[in-house]
Coordinates of C-alpha atoms in Angstrom, one line a residue:
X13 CA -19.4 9.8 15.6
X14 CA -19.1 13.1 14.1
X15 CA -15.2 13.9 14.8
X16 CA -15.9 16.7 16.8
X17 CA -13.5 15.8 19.8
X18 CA -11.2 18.7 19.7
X19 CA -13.1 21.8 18.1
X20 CA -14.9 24.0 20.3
X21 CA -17.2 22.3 22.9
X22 CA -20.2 24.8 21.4
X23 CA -19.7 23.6 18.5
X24 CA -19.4 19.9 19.3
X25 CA -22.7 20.5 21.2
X26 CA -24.3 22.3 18.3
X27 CA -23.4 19.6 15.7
X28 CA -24.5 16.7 18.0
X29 CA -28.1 17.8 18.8
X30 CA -28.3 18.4 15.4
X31 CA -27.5 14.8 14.5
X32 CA -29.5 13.5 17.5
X33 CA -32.6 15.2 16.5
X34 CA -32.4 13.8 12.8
X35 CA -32.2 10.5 14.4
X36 CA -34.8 11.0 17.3
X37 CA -36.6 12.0 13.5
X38 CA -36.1 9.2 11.7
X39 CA -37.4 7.0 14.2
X40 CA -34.2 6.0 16.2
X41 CA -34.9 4.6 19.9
X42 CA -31.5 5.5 21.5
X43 CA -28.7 7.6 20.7
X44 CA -24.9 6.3 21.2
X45 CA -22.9 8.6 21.0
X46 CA -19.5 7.5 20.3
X47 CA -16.3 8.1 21.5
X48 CA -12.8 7.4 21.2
X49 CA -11.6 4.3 23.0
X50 CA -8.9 6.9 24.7
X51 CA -11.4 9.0 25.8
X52 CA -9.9 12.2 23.7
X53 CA -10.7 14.8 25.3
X54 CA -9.4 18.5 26.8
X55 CA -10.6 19.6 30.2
X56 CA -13.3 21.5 28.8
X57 CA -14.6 18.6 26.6
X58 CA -16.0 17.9 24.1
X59 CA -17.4 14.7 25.7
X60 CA -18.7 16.4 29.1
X61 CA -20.5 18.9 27.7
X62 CA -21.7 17.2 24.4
X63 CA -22.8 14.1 27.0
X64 CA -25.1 17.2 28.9
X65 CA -26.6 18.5 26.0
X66 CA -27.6 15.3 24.7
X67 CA -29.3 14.0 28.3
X68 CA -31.1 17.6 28.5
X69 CA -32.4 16.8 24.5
X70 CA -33.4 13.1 25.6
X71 CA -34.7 13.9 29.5
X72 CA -32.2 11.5 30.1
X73 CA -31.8 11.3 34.0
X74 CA -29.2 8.4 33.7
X75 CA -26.3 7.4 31.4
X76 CA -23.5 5.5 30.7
X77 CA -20.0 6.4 29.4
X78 CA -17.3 3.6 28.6
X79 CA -14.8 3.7 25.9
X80 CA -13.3 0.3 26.8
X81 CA -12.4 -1.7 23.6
X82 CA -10.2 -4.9 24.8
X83 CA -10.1 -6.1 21.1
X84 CA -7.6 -3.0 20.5
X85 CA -6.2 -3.2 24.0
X86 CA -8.5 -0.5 25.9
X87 CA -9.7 -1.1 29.0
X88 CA -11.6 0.5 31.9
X89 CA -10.9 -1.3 35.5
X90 CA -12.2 1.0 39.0
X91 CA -12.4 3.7 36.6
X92 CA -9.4 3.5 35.0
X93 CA -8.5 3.2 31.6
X94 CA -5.1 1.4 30.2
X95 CA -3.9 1.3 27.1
X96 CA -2.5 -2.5 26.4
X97 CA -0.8 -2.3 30.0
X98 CA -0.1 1.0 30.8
X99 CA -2.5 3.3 32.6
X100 CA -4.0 5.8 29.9
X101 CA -1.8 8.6 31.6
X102 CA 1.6 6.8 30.9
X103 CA 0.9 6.4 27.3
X104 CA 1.6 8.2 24.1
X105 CA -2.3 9.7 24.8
X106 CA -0.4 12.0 27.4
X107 CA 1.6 14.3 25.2
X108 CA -1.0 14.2 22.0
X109 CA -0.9 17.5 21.1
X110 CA -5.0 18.1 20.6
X111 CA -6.2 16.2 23.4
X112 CA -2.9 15.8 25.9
X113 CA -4.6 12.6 28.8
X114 CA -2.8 13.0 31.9
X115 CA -5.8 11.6 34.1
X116 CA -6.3 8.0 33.5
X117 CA -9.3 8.2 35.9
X118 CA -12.2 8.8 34.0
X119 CA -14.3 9.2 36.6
X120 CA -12.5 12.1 37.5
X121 CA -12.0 13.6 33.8
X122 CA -15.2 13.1 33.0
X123 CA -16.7 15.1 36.3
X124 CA -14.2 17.8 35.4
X125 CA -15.8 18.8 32.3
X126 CA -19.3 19.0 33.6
X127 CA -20.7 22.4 33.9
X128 CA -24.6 22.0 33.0
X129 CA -27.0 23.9 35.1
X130 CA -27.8 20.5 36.6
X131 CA -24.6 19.9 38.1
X132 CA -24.6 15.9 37.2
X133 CA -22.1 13.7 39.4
X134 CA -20.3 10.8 37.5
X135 CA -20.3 7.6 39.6
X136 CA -18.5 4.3 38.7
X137 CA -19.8 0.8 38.0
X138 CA -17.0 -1.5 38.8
X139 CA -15.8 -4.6 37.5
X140 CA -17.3 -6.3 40.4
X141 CA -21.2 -5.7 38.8
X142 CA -19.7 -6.0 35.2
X143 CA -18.5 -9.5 35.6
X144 CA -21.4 -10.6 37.4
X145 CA -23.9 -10.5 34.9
X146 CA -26.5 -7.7 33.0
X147 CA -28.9 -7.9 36.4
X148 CA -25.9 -6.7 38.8
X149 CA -25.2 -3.9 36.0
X150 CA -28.7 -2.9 36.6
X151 CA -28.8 -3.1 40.2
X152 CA -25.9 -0.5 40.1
X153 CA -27.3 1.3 37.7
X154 CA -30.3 1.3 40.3
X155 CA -28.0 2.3 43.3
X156 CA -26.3 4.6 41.5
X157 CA -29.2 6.9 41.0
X158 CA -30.0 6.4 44.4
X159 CA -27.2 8.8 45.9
X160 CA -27.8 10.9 42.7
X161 CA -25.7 9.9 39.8
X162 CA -26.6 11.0 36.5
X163 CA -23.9 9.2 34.2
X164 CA -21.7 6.1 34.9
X165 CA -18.5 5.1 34.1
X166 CA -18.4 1.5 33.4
X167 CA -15.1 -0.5 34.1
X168 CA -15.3 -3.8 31.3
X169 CA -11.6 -5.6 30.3
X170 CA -12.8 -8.1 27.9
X171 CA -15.5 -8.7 25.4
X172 CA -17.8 -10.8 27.6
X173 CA -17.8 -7.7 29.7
X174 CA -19.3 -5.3 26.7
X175 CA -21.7 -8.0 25.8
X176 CA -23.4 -8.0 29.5
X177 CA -23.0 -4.0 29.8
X178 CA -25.2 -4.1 26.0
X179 CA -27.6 -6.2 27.6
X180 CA -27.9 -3.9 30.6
X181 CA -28.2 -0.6 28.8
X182 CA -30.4 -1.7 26.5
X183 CA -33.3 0.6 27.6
X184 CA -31.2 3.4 28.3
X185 CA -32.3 6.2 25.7
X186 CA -28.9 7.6 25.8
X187 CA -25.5 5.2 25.6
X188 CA -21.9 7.0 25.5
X189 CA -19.1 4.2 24.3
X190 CA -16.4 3.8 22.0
X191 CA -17.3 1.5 19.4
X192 CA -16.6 -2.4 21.3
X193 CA -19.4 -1.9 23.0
X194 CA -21.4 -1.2 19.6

């Protein structure tokens, strides 16, 4: 959580590999890189290309990203995030004057700001796996890279979900979430 949502995406990029190696350093099994339970970003970024970087650093193949926080009234169902009840793109978020969210699908922001030489797809884990249980995470995880998706978006409306989306991503060396999943 370095605060680096809305100064330039080099930058952001510069400053997190700099913190994830110092971790990676001091011993540290997995890297979370948090974001904002709105999902603060611009087109360009930072969280697309600061979510790149930090796969390339790790030889992460496979990631999450989920900023759902349902204790503060954030959550992410088929790929959309709502603030209390409105859809993320009807709220205050839209006319912030930093990072201005007119796309509640984050799905589709997040895809917008990839650029890597990789070209990584974004795919969604619905609410259908999420509720089920950590296995059915995993088996979508699973299916998921199959048809080539690098990093998921994870729907999850109440706490139970975050708990069973923790359990699932436990081995992942790479975790993007706001801080209710933490």
């Amino acid at each position: 959580a370095l605060k680096s949502r809305t100064i330039d995406p080099a930058d952001a990029v510069a400053q997190s590999l700099a913190a994830c190696r110092w971790l990676k350093a001091a011993g540290a099994t997995q890297i979370y890189f948090k974001v904002c339970s709105t999902f603060d970003s611009t087109p360009a970024g930072n969280i697309g290309p600061v979510l790149e970087a930090l796969m390339d650093e790790l030889g992460c193949a496979f990631t999450i990203a989920t900023p759902a926080f349902p204790d503060n009234g954030r959550a992410v169902f088929k790929g959309h995030l709502f603030v209390g009840e409105l859809l993320l793109s009807d709220s205050g978020m839209r006319h912030h004057p930093l990072t201005p969210m007119t796309d509640a699908n984050l799905v589709r922001v997040l895809q917008a700001q990839l650029h890597g030489a990789k070209a990584r797809r974004v795919g969604l884990v619905d609410f259908a796996a999420v509720s089920a249980s950590a296995d059915a995470i995993r088996a979508r995880f699973a299916a998921l890279r199959g048809d080539g998706i690098a990093i998921a978006v994870v729907d999850a409306v109440a706490n139970a979900d975050l708990l069973r989306i923790g359990e699932a991503v436990a081995d992942l060396p790479l975790v993007c979430a706001g801080s209710g999943l933490a």
